[in-house]
CSV table of C-alpha atoms in Angstrom, one decimal:
chain,number,residue,atom,x,y,z
Q,1,MET,CA,182.0,107.2,62.5
Q,2,HIS,CA,185.2,105.1,62.4
Q,3,SER,CA,183.4,102.1,64.0
Q,4,ARG,CA,180.5,102.5,61.6
Q,5,ARG,CA,182.8,102.5,58.6
Q,6,LYS,CA,184.7,99.5,60.0
Q,7,PHE,CA,181.5,97.7,60.6
Q,8,PHE,CA,180.2,98.2,57.0
Q,9,SER,CA,183.5,97.2,55.6
Q,10,HIS,CA,183.4,93.9,57.7
Q,11,MET,CA,179.8,93.1,56.9
Q,12,GLY,CA,179.9,94.0,53.2
Q,13,THR,CA,176.9,93.3,51.2
Q,14,VAL,CA,174.8,92.0,54.1
Q,15,ALA,CA,174.7,95.3,56.0
Q,16,GLY,CA,174.6,97.3,52.8
Q,17,THR,CA,171.5,95.4,51.6
Q,18,LEU,CA,169.7,95.7,55.0
Q,19,ALA,CA,170.6,99.3,55.5
Q,20,THR,CA,168.3,100.3,52.6
Q,21,LEU,CA,165.2,98.7,54.2
Q,22,PRO,CA,162.6,100.8,56.2
Q,23,PHE,CA,163.4,99.4,59.6
Q,24,PHE,CA,167.1,100.1,59.3
Q,25,GLN,CA,166.3,103.7,58.4
Q,26,SER,CA,164.7,104.1,61.8
Q,27,ASP,CA,166.6,105.0,65.0
Q,28,SER,CA,166.3,101.5,66.3
Q,29,GLY,CA,167.7,100.0,63.1
Q,30,LYS,CA,170.6,102.4,62.9
Q,31,ALA,CA,171.5,101.8,66.5
Q,32,LEU,CA,171.5,98.0,65.8
Q,33,LEU,CA,173.9,98.4,62.9
Q,34,GLU,CA,176.1,100.6,65.1
Q,35,ALA,CA,176.1,98.1,67.9
Q,36,LEU,CA,177.3,95.3,65.7
Q,37,ALA,CA,180.6,97.2,65.2
Q,38,ARG,CA,181.6,96.5,68.8
Q,39,GLN,CA,181.3,92.7,68.2
Q,40,PRO,CA,178.8,92.0,71.0
Q,41,ASP,CA,178.8,88.6,72.7
Q,42,ALA,CA,176.0,86.3,74.0
Q,43,THR,CA,175.7,88.3,77.3
Q,44,ASP,CA,175.6,91.8,75.9
Q,45,GLU,CA,172.0,92.7,76.9
Q,46,GLU,CA,172.2,96.2,75.3
Q,47,PHE,CA,172.8,94.6,71.9
Q,48,TRP,CA,170.1,91.9,72.3
Q,49,ARG,CA,167.6,94.6,73.4
Q,50,LEU,CA,168.2,96.2,70.0
Q,51,ILE,CA,167.6,92.8,68.3
Q,52,GLN,CA,164.3,92.7,70.3
Q,53,GLN,CA,163.4,96.1,68.8
Q,54,ALA,CA,163.8,94.6,65.4
Q,55,TYR,CA,160.7,92.4,66.1
Q,56,THR,CA,157.1,93.4,66.8
Q,57,VAL,CA,156.6,90.9,69.7
Q,58,SER,CA,154.0,91.5,72.3
Q,59,PRO,CA,155.2,93.7,75.3
Q,60,THR,CA,152.7,91.9,77.6
Q,61,ILE,CA,152.6,88.2,76.5
Q,62,LEU,CA,156.0,86.7,76.9
Q,63,ASN,CA,156.4,84.2,74.1
Q,64,LEU,CA,158.5,81.3,75.1
Q,65,ASN,CA,157.1,78.8,72.6
Q,66,ASN,CA,159.4,79.7,69.7
Q,67,GLY,CA,159.8,76.0,69.1
Q,68,GLY,CA,156.4,76.0,67.5
Q,69,VAL,CA,156.7,79.0,65.1
Q,70,SER,CA,159.0,82.0,65.6
Q,71,PRO,CA,157.9,85.5,64.7
Q,72,SER,CA,159.6,87.3,61.9
Q,73,PRO,CA,161.6,90.5,62.3
Q,74,LYS,CA,160.2,93.7,60.9
Q,75,VAL,CA,162.3,93.5,57.7
Q,76,VAL,CA,160.8,90.2,56.8
Q,77,GLN,CA,157.2,91.4,57.6
Q,78,GLU,CA,157.8,94.5,55.5
Q,79,ALA,CA,159.1,92.3,52.6
Q,80,VAL,CA,156.0,90.0,52.7
Q,81,GLU,CA,153.7,93.0,52.6
Q,82,ARG,CA,155.7,94.7,49.8
Q,83,TYR,CA,155.8,91.6,47.6
Q,84,ASN,CA,152.1,90.8,48.3
Q,85,ARG,CA,151.1,94.3,47.3
Q,86,LEU,CA,153.1,94.0,44.1
Q,87,SER,CA,151.6,90.6,43.4
Q,88,ASN,CA,148.1,92.0,43.7
Q,89,GLU,CA,148.7,94.6,41.0
Q,90,ALA,CA,148.6,91.9,38.3
Q,91,PRO,CA,149.1,88.5,39.9
Q,92,SER,CA,149.9,86.3,37.0
Q,93,TYR,CA,152.4,88.8,35.6
Q,94,TYR,CA,154.2,89.9,38.8
Q,95,MET,CA,154.1,86.4,40.4
Q,96,TRP,CA,155.2,84.3,37.5
Q,97,ARG,CA,157.2,86.7,35.4
Q,98,ILE,CA,158.9,88.9,38.1
Q,99,LEU,CA,159.0,87.4,41.5
Q,100,ASP,CA,159.5,83.8,40.2
Q,101,LYS,CA,162.8,85.0,38.8
Q,102,GLY,CA,164.1,85.5,42.4
Q,103,ARG,CA,163.9,81.8,43.2
Q,104,GLU,CA,167.4,80.9,41.9
Q,105,PRO,CA,169.2,83.6,43.8
Q,106,LEU,CA,167.2,82.6,46.9
Q,107,ARG,CA,168.2,79.0,46.4
Q,108,ALA,CA,171.8,80.0,46.3
Q,109,GLN,CA,171.4,82.0,49.6
Q,110,LEU,CA,169.8,79.0,51.4
Q,111,ALA,CA,172.5,76.7,50.0
Q,112,GLY,CA,175.1,79.0,51.4
Q,113,LEU,CA,173.6,78.7,54.9
Q,114,LEU,CA,173.3,75.0,54.6
Q,115,GLY,CA,176.8,74.5,53.0
Q,116,SER,CA,175.5,72.6,50.0
Q,117,SER,CA,175.3,73.1,46.3
Q,118,PRO,CA,172.2,75.1,45.1
Q,119,GLU,CA,171.5,72.1,42.9
Q,120,GLU,CA,170.7,70.1,46.1
Q,121,VAL,CA,168.2,72.6,47.6
Q,122,ALA,CA,164.4,72.7,46.9
Q,123,ILE,CA,162.3,75.4,48.4
Q,124,ASN,CA,158.9,74.4,49.8
Q,125,ARG,CA,156.6,75.1,52.7
Q,126,ASN,CA,157.8,73.3,55.8
Q,127,ALA,CA,159.8,70.4,57.2
Q,128,SER,CA,156.9,68.0,57.0
Q,129,GLU,CA,156.4,68.6,53.3
Q,130,ALA,CA,160.2,68.3,52.7
Q,131,LEU,CA,160.6,65.0,54.7
Q,132,GLU,CA,157.4,63.5,53.4
Q,133,THR,CA,158.6,64.1,49.9
Q,134,VAL,CA,161.5,61.7,50.7
Q,135,ILE,CA,159.5,59.3,52.8
Q,136,PHE,CA,156.9,58.7,50.1
Q,137,GLY,CA,159.4,59.1,47.3
Q,138,LEU,CA,161.9,56.5,48.4
Q,139,GLN,CA,161.7,53.3,46.3
Q,140,LEU,CA,161.3,50.8,49.2
Q,141,LYS,CA,159.7,47.3,49.1
Q,142,ALA,CA,158.1,45.0,51.5
Q,143,GLY,CA,160.5,43.8,54.2
Q,144,ASP,CA,162.9,46.8,53.9
Q,145,GLU,CA,163.6,48.2,57.3
Q,146,VAL,CA,163.6,51.8,58.6
Q,147,VAL,CA,165.1,52.7,61.9
Q,148,LEU,CA,163.5,55.6,63.8
Q,149,SER,CA,162.4,56.7,67.2
Q,150,LYS,CA,159.1,57.4,69.0
Q,151,TYR,CA,160.6,60.8,69.9
Q,152,ASP,CA,160.6,61.8,66.2
Q,153,TYR,CA,158.0,64.4,65.1
Q,154,PRO,CA,154.5,62.9,64.8
Q,155,ASN,CA,154.0,63.9,61.1
Q,156,MET,CA,157.1,61.9,60.3
Q,157,MET,CA,156.2,58.9,62.3
Q,158,ASN,CA,152.7,58.9,60.7
Q,159,ALA,CA,154.3,59.1,57.3
Q,160,TRP,CA,156.5,56.1,58.0
Q,161,LYS,CA,153.5,54.2,59.5
Q,162,GLN,CA,151.6,54.8,56.3
Q,163,ARG,CA,154.4,53.4,54.2
Q,164,ALA,CA,154.4,50.3,56.5
Q,165,HIS,CA,150.7,50.0,56.0
Q,166,ARG,CA,150.8,50.4,52.3
Q,167,ASP,CA,154.0,48.8,51.3
Q,168,GLY,CA,155.0,46.4,54.0
Q,169,VAL,CA,158.0,48.4,55.1
Q,170,VAL,CA,159.2,47.3,58.6
Q,171,LEU,CA,159.7,50.0,61.2
Q,172,LYS,CA,162.3,49.4,63.9
Q,173,TRP,CA,161.9,51.7,66.9
Q,174,VAL,CA,164.9,53.0,68.9
Q,175,ASP,CA,164.3,53.3,72.6
Q,176,LEU,CA,165.8,56.5,74.1
Q,177,ASP,CA,166.0,57.3,77.8
Q,178,LEU,CA,165.8,61.1,77.6
Q,179,PRO,CA,167.7,63.1,78.5
Q,180,MET,CA,170.9,61.4,77.4
Q,181,GLU,CA,174.3,62.9,78.1
Q,182,GLU,CA,176.7,60.7,76.2
Q,183,GLU,CA,176.9,60.8,72.4
Q,184,SER,CA,178.3,57.3,72.2
Q,185,ALA,CA,175.3,55.8,74.1
Q,186,ILE,CA,172.8,57.5,71.9
Q,187,ALA,CA,174.6,56.4,68.7
Q,188,GLU,CA,174.8,52.8,69.9
Q,189,ARG,CA,171.0,52.7,70.3
Q,190,TYR,CA,170.6,53.4,66.6
Q,191,ILE,CA,173.5,51.4,65.3
Q,192,SER,CA,172.4,48.3,67.2
Q,193,GLN,CA,169.2,48.3,65.2
Q,194,PHE,CA,171.0,48.1,61.8
Q,195,THR,CA,170.7,44.8,59.9
Q,196,ASP,CA,171.3,43.8,56.3
Q,197,LYS,CA,167.7,44.7,55.6
Q,198,THR,CA,168.0,48.3,56.9
Q,199,ARG,CA,167.5,50.8,54.1
Q,200,VAL,CA,166.9,54.1,55.9
Q,201,VAL,CA,167.7,55.6,59.3
Q,202,HIS,CA,165.5,58.6,60.3
Q,203,LEU,CA,167.2,61.0,62.7
Q,204,THR,CA,165.7,64.1,64.4
Q,205,HIS,CA,168.8,66.3,64.8
Q,206,MET,CA,167.2,68.2,67.7
Q,207,ILE,CA,164.2,66.5,69.3
Q,208,ASN,CA,161.2,68.9,69.5
Q,209,TRP,CA,159.9,67.5,72.8
Q,210,ASN,CA,162.9,68.4,74.9
Q,211,GLY,CA,165.7,69.8,72.8
Q,212,GLN,CA,167.9,66.7,72.9
Q,213,VAL,CA,170.5,66.9,70.1
Q,214,LEU,CA,171.4,63.6,68.5
Q,215,PRO,CA,175.0,62.8,67.4
Q,216,VAL,CA,173.9,62.6,63.7
Q,217,ARG,CA,177.4,62.3,62.2
Q,218,ALA,CA,178.4,59.4,64.4
Q,219,ILE,CA,175.3,57.5,63.4
Q,220,ALA,CA,175.4,58.5,59.8
Q,221,GLU,CA,179.0,57.3,59.3
Q,222,GLN,CA,178.1,53.9,60.5
Q,223,ALA,CA,174.9,53.9,58.4
Q,224,ARG,CA,176.5,54.9,55.2
Q,225,ALA,CA,179.3,52.4,55.6
Q,226,ARG,CA,176.5,49.8,55.5
Q,227,GLY,CA,174.8,51.3,52.5
Q,228,ILE,CA,171.9,52.8,54.6
Q,229,ASP,CA,170.4,56.1,53.6
Q,230,VAL,CA,170.4,58.8,56.3
Q,231,MET,CA,167.5,61.2,56.6
Q,232,VAL,CA,167.7,64.2,59.0
Q,233,ASP,CA,164.8,66.2,60.4
Q,234,ALA,CA,166.5,69.6,61.0
Q,235,ALA,CA,163.4,71.5,61.8
Q,236,HIS,CA,164.9,72.7,65.2
Q,237,SER,CA,168.6,72.6,64.4
Q,238,PHE,CA,168.9,74.5,61.2
Q,239,VAL,CA,170.4,78.0,62.0
Q,240,HIS,CA,169.8,77.2,65.7
Q,241,LEU,CA,173.1,75.2,65.8
Q,242,ASP,CA,176.0,76.4,63.8
Q,243,PHE,CA,176.7,73.6,61.3
Q,244,LYS,CA,177.0,72.7,57.7
Q,245,VAL,CA,175.2,69.8,56.1
Q,246,GLU,CA,178.5,68.0,55.1
Q,247,GLU,CA,179.3,67.7,58.8
Q,248,LEU,CA,176.2,65.6,59.2
Q,249,GLN,CA,177.0,63.1,56.4
Q,250,CYS,CA,173.4,62.7,55.6
Q,251,ASP,CA,171.6,62.0,52.3
Q,252,TYR,CA,168.4,64.0,52.9
Q,253,LEU,CA,167.5,66.9,55.2
Q,254,GLY,CA,164.3,68.8,55.7
Q,255,THR,CA,163.6,71.9,57.7
Q,256,SER,CA,161.1,74.7,58.4
Q,257,LEU,CA,162.4,78.2,57.8
Q,258,HIS,CA,159.7,79.8,60.0
Q,259,LYS,CA,161.3,78.5,63.1
Q,260,TRP,CA,164.9,79.5,63.8
Q,261,LEU,CA,165.5,81.4,60.6
Q,262,CYS,CA,162.4,83.5,61.5
Q,263,ALA,CA,161.3,83.5,57.8
Q,264,PRO,CA,157.6,83.9,56.9
Q,265,PHE,CA,155.1,81.4,58.1
Q,266,GLY,CA,154.8,78.4,55.7
Q,267,SER,CA,158.4,78.3,54.3
Q,268,GLY,CA,160.8,75.4,54.3
Q,269,LEU,CA,163.5,73.6,52.4
Q,270,LEU,CA,164.5,70.1,51.3
Q,271,TYR,CA,168.1,69.0,50.8
Q,272,VAL,CA,168.9,65.9,48.8
Q,273,ARG,CA,172.5,64.8,48.1
Q,274,GLN,CA,173.0,65.1,44.4
Q,275,PRO,CA,173.5,61.4,43.6
Q,276,LYS,CA,170.2,60.6,45.4
Q,277,ILE,CA,167.9,63.0,43.6
Q,278,GLU,CA,167.2,60.8,40.5
Q,279,ALA,CA,165.8,57.9,42.6
Q,280,ILE,CA,163.4,59.9,44.7
Q,281,TYR,CA,159.9,60.4,43.2
Q,282,PRO,CA,158.5,63.9,43.8
Q,283,LEU,CA,155.5,64.1,46.2
Q,284,PHE,CA,153.6,66.3,43.7
Q,285,ALA,CA,153.7,65.2,40.0
Q,286,ALA,CA,156.5,66.6,37.9
Q,287,PRO,CA,157.1,66.3,34.1
Q,288,GLU,CA,160.2,64.2,34.6
Q,289,PRO,CA,159.9,62.3,37.9
Q,290,ASP,CA,163.2,60.4,37.3
Q,291,SER,CA,165.1,63.6,36.7
Q,292,SER,CA,168.2,64.5,38.6
Q,293,ASP,CA,167.1,68.1,38.8
Q,294,ILE,CA,166.3,69.2,42.4
Q,295,ARG,CA,163.5,71.5,40.9
Q,296,LYS,CA,161.3,68.5,40.3
Q,297,PHE,CA,160.4,68.7,44.0
Q,298,GLU,CA,159.0,72.3,43.6
Q,299,HIS,CA,155.9,71.5,41.4
Q,300,LEU,CA,153.5,72.8,44.1
Q,301,GLY,CA,151.1,74.7,41.9
Q,302,THR,CA,150.3,78.3,42.9
Q,303,ARG,CA,152.1,79.3,46.1
Q,304,SER,CA,152.6,82.6,47.9
Q,305,PHE,CA,155.5,84.3,46.1
Q,306,ALA,CA,155.4,87.0,48.8
Q,307,ILE,CA,156.2,84.4,51.5
Q,308,GLU,CA,158.9,82.7,49.3
Q,309,GLN,CA,160.8,85.8,48.3
Q,310,ALA,CA,160.7,87.3,51.8
Q,311,ILE,CA,162.9,84.4,52.9
Q,312,GLY,CA,165.8,86.3,51.5
Q,313,GLN,CA,165.4,89.1,54.1
Q,314,ALA,CA,165.3,86.5,56.8
Q,315,VAL,CA,168.6,85.0,55.5
Q,316,GLN,CA,170.2,88.5,55.5
Q,317,PHE,CA,169.0,89.2,59.1
Q,318,HIS,CA,170.4,85.9,60.3
Q,319,LYS,CA,173.7,86.7,58.7
Q,320,LEU,CA,173.7,90.1,60.3
Q,321,ILE,CA,173.6,88.4,63.8
Q,322,GLY,CA,176.0,85.6,62.7
Q,323,SER,CA,175.5,81.9,63.2
Q,324,ALA,CA,178.1,81.4,65.9
Q,325,ARG,CA,176.9,84.4,67.9
Q,326,LYS,CA,173.3,83.2,67.6
Q,327,GLU,CA,174.0,79.7,68.8
Q,328,ALA,CA,176.0,81.1,71.7
Q,329,ARG,CA,173.2,83.4,72.7
Q,330,LEU,CA,170.5,80.7,72.5
Q,331,LYS,CA,172.5,78.3,74.7
Q,332,TYR,CA,173.2,81.1,77.1
Q,333,LEU,CA,169.5,81.9,77.5
Q,334,ARG,CA,168.8,78.3,78.4
Q,335,THR,CA,171.4,77.9,81.0
Q,336,TYR,CA,170.6,81.4,82.4
Q,337,TRP,CA,167.1,80.5,83.6
Q,338,VAL,CA,167.6,76.7,84.2
Q,339,ASP,CA,170.5,77.3,86.6
Q,340,GLN,CA,168.2,79.5,88.7
Q,341,VAL,CA,165.5,76.9,89.2
Q,342,ARG,CA,167.4,73.6,89.3
Q,343,ASP,CA,167.7,73.6,93.1
Q,344,LEU,CA,163.9,74.0,93.6
Q,345,PRO,CA,162.2,71.0,95.3
Q,346,GLY,CA,161.2,68.3,92.8
Q,347,PHE,CA,163.0,69.9,89.9
Q,348,ARG,CA,163.5,67.6,86.9
Q,349,SER,CA,165.1,68.5,83.6
Q,350,TYR,CA,164.2,66.5,80.5
Q,351,THR,CA,166.9,68.3,78.6
Q,352,PRO,CA,170.7,67.4,78.7
Q,353,ASP,CA,173.1,69.6,80.6
Q,354,ASN,CA,175.8,68.6,78.1
Q,355,PRO,CA,176.2,71.9,76.0
Q,356,ASP,CA,177.0,69.8,72.9
Q,357,LEU,CA,173.7,68.0,73.1
Q,358,ALA,CA,171.3,71.0,73.7
Q,359,GLY,CA,170.5,74.4,72.5
Q,360,ALA,CA,167.8,76.9,73.5
Q,361,ILE,CA,165.0,74.4,74.1
Q,362,ALA,CA,164.6,73.2,77.7
Q,363,ASN,CA,161.9,71.0,79.2
Q,364,VAL,CA,161.4,70.9,83.0
Q,365,GLY,CA,158.9,69.4,85.4
Q,366,PHE,CA,158.6,69.3,89.2
Q,367,GLY,CA,158.0,65.9,90.8
Q,368,ASP,CA,154.9,64.1,89.6
Q,369,ARG,CA,152.9,67.4,89.1
Q,370,ASP,CA,151.0,67.4,85.8
Q,371,ALA,CA,152.8,69.6,83.2
Q,372,GLY,CA,149.5,71.2,82.3
Q,373,LYS,CA,149.2,72.8,85.8
Q,374,LEU,CA,152.6,74.5,85.4
Q,375,TYR,CA,151.6,75.7,82.0
Q,376,ASP,CA,148.3,77.1,83.3
Q,377,HIS,CA,150.1,78.9,86.1
Q,378,LEU,CA,152.7,80.5,83.8
Q,379,PHE,CA,150.1,81.9,81.5
Q,380,LYS,CA,147.1,82.7,83.7
Q,381,LYS,CA,149.1,84.5,86.4
Q,382,TYR,CA,152.2,85.8,84.5
Q,383,LYS,CA,151.1,85.8,80.8
Q,384,ILE,CA,154.0,83.5,79.8
Q,385,HIS,CA,153.2,81.4,76.8
Q,386,THR,CA,154.8,78.0,76.8
Q,387,VAL,CA,153.7,74.5,75.8
Q,388,PRO,CA,153.1,71.5,78.1
Q,389,ILE,CA,154.6,68.2,76.9
Q,390,LYS,CA,153.4,64.8,78.0
Q,391,TRP,CA,155.0,62.3,75.6
Q,392,GLU,CA,156.8,59.0,76.0
Q,393,GLY,CA,157.8,59.6,79.7
Q,394,ILE,CA,158.2,63.3,79.4
Q,395,ASN,CA,156.0,65.3,81.7
Q,396,GLY,CA,157.2,68.9,81.6
Q,397,VAL,CA,156.8,72.4,80.2
Q,398,ARG,CA,158.9,73.2,77.1
Q,399,ILE,CA,160.5,76.6,77.3
Q,400,THR,CA,161.9,78.0,74.1
Q,401,PRO,CA,163.3,81.5,73.9
Q,402,ASN,CA,164.8,83.1,70.8
Q,403,VAL,CA,167.2,85.9,69.9
Q,404,TYR,CA,164.7,88.6,70.8
Q,405,THR,CA,164.3,87.2,74.3
Q,406,LEU,CA,166.1,89.2,77.0
Q,407,ALA,CA,167.6,88.0,80.3
Q,408,GLU,CA,165.0,90.1,82.1
Q,409,ASP,CA,162.3,88.3,80.4
Q,410,LEU,CA,163.6,85.0,81.8
Q,411,ASP,CA,163.8,86.6,85.2
Q,412,ARG,CA,160.1,86.9,84.9
Q,413,LEU,CA,159.9,83.2,84.1
Q,414,VAL,CA,162.1,82.3,87.0
Q,415,LEU,CA,159.9,84.3,89.4
Q,416,ALA,CA,156.8,82.6,88.0
Q,417,ILE,CA,158.3,79.1,88.4
Q,418,LYS,CA,159.4,79.8,92.0
Q,419,ASP,CA,155.9,81.0,92.8
Q,420,TYR,CA,154.4,77.8,91.3
Q,421,VAL,CA,156.7,75.6,93.4
Q,422,ARG,CA,155.9,77.5,96.6
Q,423,SER,CA,152.2,77.5,96.0
Q,424,ASN,CA,151.8,73.9,94.8
């Protein structure tokens, strides 16, 4: 009882809020709250097993493609269902007059995670929508240069290509030799492309193909000193890595919340540094497109208020685990399994070993074997769901665990990979 009282005193309103939800009234939920009192670390499998019980993931299919979309914990699923039922009682009343009032408190919660002012955060549906708002809203002209990489997310590259096609913007592609282990070498690849015509540099904080982390701040400082805007795709880094937006020194940031925050599917946010808001045209028409109000980027028409408002439960669940503890666990999981297969014949890692330049995502291949064959082997024989990546010199399988993944799950992965190497 003493540890329970000490825990609730330490966690304050976070634990107090979650404790009233159905899952935390169950034996598993109560045990999870109790376990947090002992300050578990990244290797405490008993604690992380309780985290797994907070999800409804398949006991047979091992999901190691959390880099695509992560499942939501039970408290988030329950919230979506609760808000959806309420909305359906009288949609225009409950959606617009009741649930819509929760957007400002939610904006403040997300700003707290990001380390920004609420007046710099817009709530939308995914990282693509957030970043395309900026890409298509920037007032660029023919001849203006944008620095980016072919390892950026395809939606973003296509958006920039469309601006080049429509407006004559010049795209300057950075060549990366992934994986790269030195921050200075990565930064120099971008900085060397800057000219007096460069207006924007597009940076993928954590590259989706292989988990490479870019030294955003080092690049951003040089860019801003030259008057170049800095845009960050944080789809894989937000609440995966423990950082605040001011540390990145960027002007714009977009992320999906249905990845590492484990929020409902189809939720995201856009950050725009306050002085930059006025000059960005909204992607969807707003009454005052030249306004300096971040809310001009939220004129989406009818959207799911159940999905939007349930983001709040995802924020609370994330805070229950803690950002630093979560990052430590995710990095531990990657090294746990990679270290057990790196001595196999033909092993090749497309992900950095430098702990400052990687998180949970790892991409591995074996010799010149096609990545699709390893992917097929993992799923057909062991029911392990991953994704094969063949992109710009990468030919491997991307493995992406999450907080509900246990070490014993990754033992199954190691066994499957060893079996593949022996039999192929």
